[in-house]
Amino acid sequence: MSHSINIKTAGQSLEQAKKAIVMIHGRGGSAEDILGMSSYLHVDNFALLAPQAENHTWYPYSFIAPVQENEPWLSSAIDLIDHTVKLALKSGILAENIYFFGFSQGACLTLEYLARHAQRYGGAIAIIGGVIGEEINRNNYKGDFAQTPIFIGTSNPDFHVPLERVEATVSILAQMNANVKLMVYQNAGHSINREEIDLANEFVL
């Protein structure tokens, strides 16, 4: 199975906007839900692009399951993110003006996509996520972020996303020349908090 191309949009039109943000929902969530987060973010003049996963899930198992168990869903999900990014590029928005926001399963997908397609972007915000796979396959990750700001917020402990994987992800992104800021909140639950939104606005947007 694969994801059909279904991208919800809001904010400025791609033709008018100088900047775009790709917003990636979590498991069980929807493109509309994640677009609703934009009211808290400093994205007034952005085109907002939110791809929708089939059946509200990007891949069936945990992000730290063996990769082959999550295929072909995972590759299809990454392709859909790439398609979304290319829509913005085709409309004339530069990669350095493309931003990302992902939560939970969407944060994992955001970080995996970025690590596989590193270049200078506007920035990225990933709340509770890490790169995908039982083992980290460093060979998949190439390129230079040229100091793209990436903010990662997480809870410790988090039932779905072990802190150790988040820290390993930070280390990979930093080695690829990203400017990464990690905030770990004790017992914060699987949610987005006010401070994360403030830091996302200040550090990335």
PDB file of C-alpha atoms in Angstrom:
ATOM      1  CA  MET A   1       0.000   0.000   0.000  1.00  0.00           C
ATOM      2  CA  SER A   2       1.063   3.556  -0.502  1.00  0.00           C
ATOM      3  CA  HIS A   3      -0.134   7.057   0.335  1.00  0.00           C
ATOM      4  CA  SER A   4      -2.170   8.896  -2.265  1.00  0.00           C
ATOM      5  CA  ILE A   5      -1.196  12.496  -2.923  1.00  0.00           C
ATOM      6  CA  ASN A   6      -3.497  14.507  -0.706  1.00  0.00           C
ATOM      7  CA  ILE A   7      -2.110  17.851   0.460  1.00  0.00           C
ATOM      8  CA  LYS A   8      -4.220  20.349   2.386  1.00  0.00           C
ATOM      9  CA  THR A   9      -3.213  23.989   2.098  1.00  0.00           C
ATOM     10  CA  ALA A  10      -3.829  27.142   4.112  1.00  0.00           C
ATOM     11  CA  GLY A  11      -2.266  30.555   4.636  1.00  0.00           C
ATOM     12  CA  GLN A  12      -0.870  32.375   1.604  1.00  0.00           C
ATOM     13  CA  SER A  13      -1.099  30.787  -1.821  1.00  0.00           C
ATOM     14  CA  LEU A  14       2.097  29.196  -3.118  1.00  0.00           C
ATOM     15  CA  GLU A  15       2.092  31.746  -5.947  1.00  0.00           C
ATOM     16  CA  GLN A  16       2.117  34.693  -3.513  1.00  0.00           C
ATOM     17  CA  ALA A  17       4.128  33.359  -0.597  1.00  0.00           C
ATOM     18  CA  LYS A  18       7.870  33.817  -0.247  1.00  0.00           C
ATOM     19  CA  LYS A  19       8.024  31.126   2.453  1.00  0.00           C
ATOM     20  CA  ALA A  20       6.358  27.760   2.983  1.00  0.00           C
ATOM     21  CA  ILE A  21       6.014  25.401   5.930  1.00  0.00           C
ATOM     22  CA  VAL A  22       5.366  21.675   5.506  1.00  0.00           C
ATOM     23  CA  MET A  23       3.302  20.470   8.494  1.00  0.00           C
ATOM     24  CA  ILE A  24       3.261  16.733   9.191  1.00  0.00           C
ATOM     25  CA  HIS A  25       0.618  15.254  11.476  1.00  0.00           C
ATOM     26  CA  GLY A  26       1.051  12.402  13.949  1.00  0.00           C
ATOM     27  CA  ARG A  27      -0.463   8.913  14.037  1.00  0.00           C
ATOM     28  CA  GLY A  28      -4.242   9.186  14.247  1.00  0.00           C
ATOM     29  CA  GLY A  29      -4.069  12.887  13.428  1.00  0.00           C
ATOM     30  CA  SER A  30      -5.008  14.736  10.272  1.00  0.00           C
ATOM     31  CA  ALA A  31      -3.730  17.467   8.000  1.00  0.00           C
ATOM     32  CA  GLU A  32      -6.480  19.753   9.372  1.00  0.00           C
ATOM     33  CA  ASP A  33      -5.372  19.131  12.987  1.00  0.00           C
ATOM     34  CA  ILE A  34      -1.771  20.053  12.299  1.00  0.00           C
ATOM     35  CA  LEU A  35      -2.766  23.102  10.228  1.00  0.00           C
ATOM     36  CA  GLY A  36      -4.656  24.242  13.350  1.00  0.00           C
ATOM     37  CA  MET A  37      -1.281  24.505  15.127  1.00  0.00           C
ATOM     38  CA  SER A  38      -0.289  27.271  12.734  1.00  0.00           C
ATOM     39  CA  SER A  39      -2.308  29.795  14.729  1.00  0.00           C
ATOM     40  CA  TYR A  40       0.367  29.498  17.474  1.00  0.00           C
ATOM     41  CA  LEU A  41       3.294  29.831  15.074  1.00  0.00           C
ATOM     42  CA  HIS A  42       4.772  32.935  13.463  1.00  0.00           C
ATOM     43  CA  VAL A  43       3.799  31.906   9.931  1.00  0.00           C
ATOM     44  CA  ASP A  44       1.417  34.688   8.904  1.00  0.00           C
ATOM     45  CA  ASN A  45       2.987  35.230   5.480  1.00  0.00           C
ATOM     46  CA  PHE A  46       3.708  31.543   4.769  1.00  0.00           C
ATOM     47  CA  ALA A  47       2.048  29.034   2.475  1.00  0.00           C
ATOM     48  CA  LEU A  48       1.013  26.137   4.740  1.00  0.00           C
ATOM     49  CA  LEU A  49       1.212  22.646   3.228  1.00  0.00           C
ATOM     50  CA  ALA A  50      -0.030  19.614   5.151  1.00  0.00           C
ATOM     51  CA  PRO A  51       0.112  16.194   3.491  1.00  0.00           C
ATOM     52  CA  GLN A  52      -2.506  13.698   4.717  1.00  0.00           C
ATOM     53  CA  ALA A  53      -1.539  10.079   5.492  1.00  0.00           C
ATOM     54  CA  GLU A  54      -3.794   7.253   4.310  1.00  0.00           C
ATOM     55  CA  ASN A  55      -5.859   6.025   7.285  1.00  0.00           C
ATOM     56  CA  HIS A  56      -4.232   8.725   9.443  1.00  0.00           C
ATOM     57  CA  THR A  57      -1.000   6.803   9.894  1.00  0.00           C
ATOM     58  CA  TRP A  58       2.300   7.213   8.032  1.00  0.00           C
ATOM     59  CA  TYR A  59       3.569   3.687   8.735  1.00  0.00           C
ATOM     60  CA  PRO A  60       2.023   0.857  10.756  1.00  0.00           C
ATOM     61  CA  TYR A  61       4.575  -0.010  13.446  1.00  0.00           C
ATOM     62  CA  SER A  62       6.810   1.833  15.879  1.00  0.00           C
ATOM     63  CA  PHE A  63       9.465   4.060  14.327  1.00  0.00           C
ATOM     64  CA  ILE A  64      12.106   1.862  16.005  1.00  0.00           C
ATOM     65  CA  ALA A  65      10.730  -1.355  14.475  1.00  0.00           C
ATOM     66  CA  PRO A  66      12.888  -2.922  11.729  1.00  0.00           C
ATOM     67  CA  VAL A  67      12.494  -0.705   8.651  1.00  0.00           C
ATOM     68  CA  GLN A  68      11.249  -3.539   6.418  1.00  0.00           C
ATOM     69  CA  GLU A  69       8.215  -4.000   8.714  1.00  0.00           C
ATOM     70  CA  ASN A  70       7.167  -0.406   7.983  1.00  0.00           C
ATOM     71  CA  GLU A  71       7.596  -0.755   4.229  1.00  0.00           C
ATOM     72  CA  PRO A  72       6.297   0.120   1.718  1.00  0.00           C
ATOM     73  CA  TRP A  73       4.444   2.723   3.808  1.00  0.00           C
ATOM     74  CA  LEU A  74       7.585   4.465   5.030  1.00  0.00           C
ATOM     75  CA  SER A  75       9.120   4.978   1.566  1.00  0.00           C
ATOM     76  CA  SER A  76       5.761   6.156   0.275  1.00  0.00           C
ATOM     77  CA  ALA A  77       5.457   8.637   3.167  1.00  0.00           C
ATOM     78  CA  ILE A  78       8.939  10.024   2.477  1.00  0.00           C
ATOM     79  CA  ASP A  79       8.015  10.352  -1.209  1.00  0.00           C
ATOM     80  CA  LEU A  80       4.876  12.298  -0.275  1.00  0.00           C
ATOM     81  CA  ILE A  81       6.924  14.736   1.842  1.00  0.00           C
ATOM     82  CA  ASP A  82       9.362  15.097  -1.058  1.00  0.00           C
ATOM     83  CA  HIS A  83       6.452  15.759  -3.428  1.00  0.00           C
ATOM     84  CA  THR A  84       5.170  18.456  -1.046  1.00  0.00           C
ATOM     85  CA  VAL A  85       8.591  20.131  -0.859  1.00  0.00           C
ATOM     86  CA  LYS A  86       8.888  20.037  -4.660  1.00  0.00           C
ATOM     87  CA  LEU A  87       5.503  21.771  -5.005  1.00  0.00           C
ATOM     88  CA  ALA A  88       6.922  24.696  -3.037  1.00  0.00           C
ATOM     89  CA  LEU A  89      10.185  24.687  -5.028  1.00  0.00           C
ATOM     90  CA  LYS A  90       8.304  24.585  -8.354  1.00  0.00           C
ATOM     91  CA  SER A  91       6.271  27.615  -7.347  1.00  0.00           C
ATOM     92  CA  GLY A  92       9.526  29.563  -6.906  1.00  0.00           C
ATOM     93  CA  ILE A  93      10.035  29.295  -3.130  1.00  0.00           C
ATOM     94  CA  LEU A  94      13.715  28.702  -2.360  1.00  0.00           C
ATOM     95  CA  ALA A  95      14.782  25.719  -0.215  1.00  0.00           C
ATOM     96  CA  GLU A  96      16.200  28.181   2.332  1.00  0.00           C
ATOM     97  CA  ASN A  97      12.647  29.527   2.746  1.00  0.00           C
ATOM     98  CA  ILE A  98      11.031  26.104   3.279  1.00  0.00           C
ATOM     99  CA  TYR A  99      10.295  25.119   6.877  1.00  0.00           C
ATOM    100  CA  PHE A 100       9.009  21.954   8.535  1.00  0.00           C
ATOM    101  CA  PHE A 101       6.827  21.226  11.558  1.00  0.00           C
ATOM    102  CA  GLY A 102       6.136  17.672  12.701  1.00  0.00           C
ATOM    103  CA  PHE A 103       4.607  16.127  15.813  1.00  0.00           C
ATOM    104  CA  SER A 104       5.129  12.559  17.085  1.00  0.00           C
ATOM    105  CA  GLN A 105       4.996  10.157  14.099  1.00  0.00           C
ATOM    106  CA  GLY A 106       5.095  13.298  11.962  1.00  0.00           C
ATOM    107  CA  ALA A 107       8.225  14.466  13.818  1.00  0.00           C
ATOM    108  CA  CYS A 108       9.929  11.128  13.109  1.00  0.00           C
ATOM    109  CA  LEU A 109       9.006  11.433   9.438  1.00  0.00           C
ATOM    110  CA  THR A 110      10.207  15.057   9.338  1.00  0.00           C
ATOM    111  CA  LEU A 111      13.595  14.175  10.852  1.00  0.00           C
ATOM    112  CA  GLU A 112      14.052  11.103   8.633  1.00  0.00           C
ATOM    113  CA  TYR A 113      13.164  13.101   5.514  1.00  0.00           C
ATOM    114  CA  LEU A 114      15.541  15.928   6.445  1.00  0.00           C
ATOM    115  CA  ALA A 115      18.450  13.615   7.277  1.00  0.00           C
ATOM    116  CA  ARG A 116      18.023  11.948   3.876  1.00  0.00           C
ATOM    117  CA  HIS A 117      17.748  15.287   2.038  1.00  0.00           C
ATOM    118  CA  ALA A 118      20.088  17.585   3.928  1.00  0.00           C
ATOM    119  CA  GLN A 119      20.609  21.067   2.511  1.00  0.00           C
ATOM    120  CA  ARG A 120      20.036  24.616   3.721  1.00  0.00           C
ATOM    121  CA  TYR A 121      16.344  24.939   4.640  1.00  0.00           C
ATOM    122  CA  GLY A 122      14.585  27.695   6.528  1.00  0.00           C
ATOM    123  CA  GLY A 123      14.387  25.495   9.598  1.00  0.00           C
ATOM    124  CA  ALA A 124      12.529  22.634  11.238  1.00  0.00           C
ATOM    125  CA  ILE A 125      10.526  21.991  14.395  1.00  0.00           C
ATOM    126  CA  ALA A 126      10.118  18.380  15.531  1.00  0.00           C
ATOM    127  CA  ILE A 127       8.175  17.680  18.713  1.00  0.00           C
ATOM    128  CA  ILE A 128       8.790  14.154  20.091  1.00  0.00           C
ATOM    129  CA  GLY A 129      10.576  12.271  17.319  1.00  0.00           C
ATOM    130  CA  GLY A 130      13.802  10.792  16.025  1.00  0.00           C
ATOM    131  CA  VAL A 131      15.235   9.191  12.903  1.00  0.00           C
ATOM    132  CA  ILE A 132      13.535   5.955  11.895  1.00  0.00           C
ATOM    133  CA  GLY A 133      14.632   2.303  12.084  1.00  0.00           C
ATOM    134  CA  GLU A 134      15.537  -0.370  14.610  1.00  0.00           C
ATOM    135  CA  GLU A 135      19.170   0.331  13.794  1.00  0.00           C
ATOM    136  CA  ILE A 136      20.235   3.757  12.553  1.00  0.00           C
ATOM    137  CA  ASN A 137      21.445   3.440   8.972  1.00  0.00           C
ATOM    138  CA  ARG A 138      23.944   6.263   8.696  1.00  0.00           C
ATOM    139  CA  ASN A 139      24.431   5.511   4.963  1.00  0.00           C
ATOM    140  CA  ASN A 140      20.981   6.954   4.246  1.00  0.00           C
ATOM    141  CA  TYR A 141      22.009  10.366   5.568  1.00  0.00           C
ATOM    142  CA  LYS A 142      24.020  12.634   3.318  1.00  0.00           C
ATOM    143  CA  GLY A 143      24.421  16.319   2.680  1.00  0.00           C
ATOM    144  CA  ASP A 144      25.103  19.535   4.581  1.00  0.00           C
ATOM    145  CA  PHE A 145      22.447  21.517   6.427  1.00  0.00           C
ATOM    146  CA  ALA A 146      24.614  24.669   6.279  1.00  0.00           C
ATOM    147  CA  GLN A 147      23.497  25.611   9.815  1.00  0.00           C
ATOM    148  CA  THR A 148      19.743  25.166   9.243  1.00  0.00           C
ATOM    149  CA  PRO A 149      18.118  25.705  12.674  1.00  0.00           C
ATOM    150  CA  ILE A 150      16.339  22.576  13.920  1.00  0.00           C
ATOM    151  CA  PHE A 151      14.421  22.616  17.196  1.00  0.00           C
ATOM    152  CA  ILE A 152      13.578  19.285  18.830  1.00  0.00           C
ATOM    153  CA  GLY A 153      11.428  19.123  21.943  1.00  0.00           C
ATOM    154  CA  THR A 154      10.647  15.898  23.817  1.00  0.00           C
ATOM    155  CA  SER A 155       9.402  14.458  27.086  1.00  0.00           C
ATOM    156  CA  ASN A 156      11.422  12.153  29.315  1.00  0.00           C
ATOM    157  CA  PRO A 157      10.203   9.523  29.572  1.00  0.00           C
ATOM    158  CA  ASP A 158       8.083   9.231  26.448  1.00  0.00           C
ATOM    159  CA  PHE A 159       6.261   5.943  25.888  1.00  0.00           C
ATOM    160  CA  HIS A 160       6.752   6.012  22.091  1.00  0.00           C
ATOM    161  CA  VAL A 161      10.073   7.796  21.614  1.00  0.00           C
ATOM    162  CA  PRO A 162      13.083   6.865  23.772  1.00  0.00           C
ATOM    163  CA  LEU A 163      15.286   9.811  24.752  1.00  0.00           C
ATOM    164  CA  GLU A 164      18.355   7.863  23.628  1.00  0.00           C
ATOM    165  CA  ARG A 165      17.060   7.877  20.019  1.00  0.00           C
ATOM    166  CA  VAL A 166      16.277  11.601  20.193  1.00  0.00           C
ATOM    167  CA  GLU A 167      19.838  12.289  21.408  1.00  0.00           C
ATOM    168  CA  ALA A 168      21.315  10.057  18.666  1.00  0.00           C
ATOM    169  CA  THR A 169      19.263  12.018  16.115  1.00  0.00           C
ATOM    170  CA  VAL A 170      20.539  15.346  17.452  1.00  0.00           C
ATOM    171  CA  SER A 171      24.091  14.071  17.144  1.00  0.00           C
ATOM    172  CA  ILE A 172      23.564  12.950  13.487  1.00  0.00           C
ATOM    173  CA  LEU A 173      21.981  16.272  12.496  1.00  0.00           C
ATOM    174  CA  ALA A 174      24.762  18.234  14.224  1.00  0.00           C
ATOM    175  CA  GLN A 175      27.404  16.159  12.397  1.00  0.00           C
ATOM    176  CA  MET A 176      25.615  17.156   9.187  1.00  0.00           C
ATOM    177  CA  ASN A 177      26.100  20.824  10.113  1.00  0.00           C
ATOM    178  CA  ALA A 178      22.608  21.604  11.416  1.00  0.00           C
ATOM    179  CA  ASN A 179      22.205  24.118  14.236  1.00  0.00           C
ATOM    180  CA  VAL A 180      20.214  21.883  16.599  1.00  0.00           C
ATOM    181  CA  LYS A 181      18.532  22.910  19.836  1.00  0.00           C
ATOM    182  CA  LEU A 182      17.156  20.091  22.001  1.00  0.00           C
ATOM    183  CA  MET A 183      14.844  20.643  24.970  1.00  0.00           C
ATOM    184  CA  VAL A 184      13.913  17.721  27.211  1.00  0.00           C
ATOM    185  CA  TYR A 185      10.939  18.176  29.543  1.00  0.00           C
ATOM    186  CA  GLN A 186      10.587  15.786  32.479  1.00  0.00           C
ATOM    187  CA  ASN A 187       7.274  13.884  32.528  1.00  0.00           C
ATOM    188  CA  ALA A 188       5.676  16.327  30.094  1.00  0.00           C
ATOM    189  CA  GLY A 189       3.480  13.691  28.443  1.00  0.00           C
ATOM    190  CA  HIS A 190       3.026  13.070  24.731  1.00  0.00           C
ATOM    191  CA  SER A 191       2.022  16.618  23.826  1.00  0.00           C
ATOM    192  CA  ILE A 192       3.257  20.037  22.709  1.00  0.00           C
ATOM    193  CA  ASN A 193       3.836  22.611  25.453  1.00  0.00           C
ATOM    194  CA  ARG A 194       3.785  26.400  25.409  1.00  0.00           C
ATOM    195  CA  GLU A 195       7.534  26.776  25.874  1.00  0.00           C
ATOM    196  CA  GLU A 196       8.181  24.552  22.834  1.00  0.00           C
ATOM    197  CA  ILE A 197       5.955  26.811  20.727  1.00  0.00           C
ATOM    198  CA  ASP A 198       7.772  29.922  22.021  1.00  0.00           C
ATOM    199  CA  LEU A 199      11.187  28.364  21.311  1.00  0.00           C
ATOM    200  CA  ALA A 200      10.059  27.206  17.852  1.00  0.00           C
ATOM    201  CA  ASN A 201       8.999  30.761  17.025  1.00  0.00           C
ATOM    202  CA  GLU A 202      12.138  32.331  18.417  1.00  0.00           C
ATOM    203  CA  PHE A 203      14.793  29.815  17.292  1.00  0.00           C
ATOM    204  CA  VAL A 204      13.367  28.629  13.955  1.00  0.00           C
ATOM    205  CA  LEU A 205      10.657  30.947  12.673  1.00  0.00           C
TER     206      LEU A 205
END
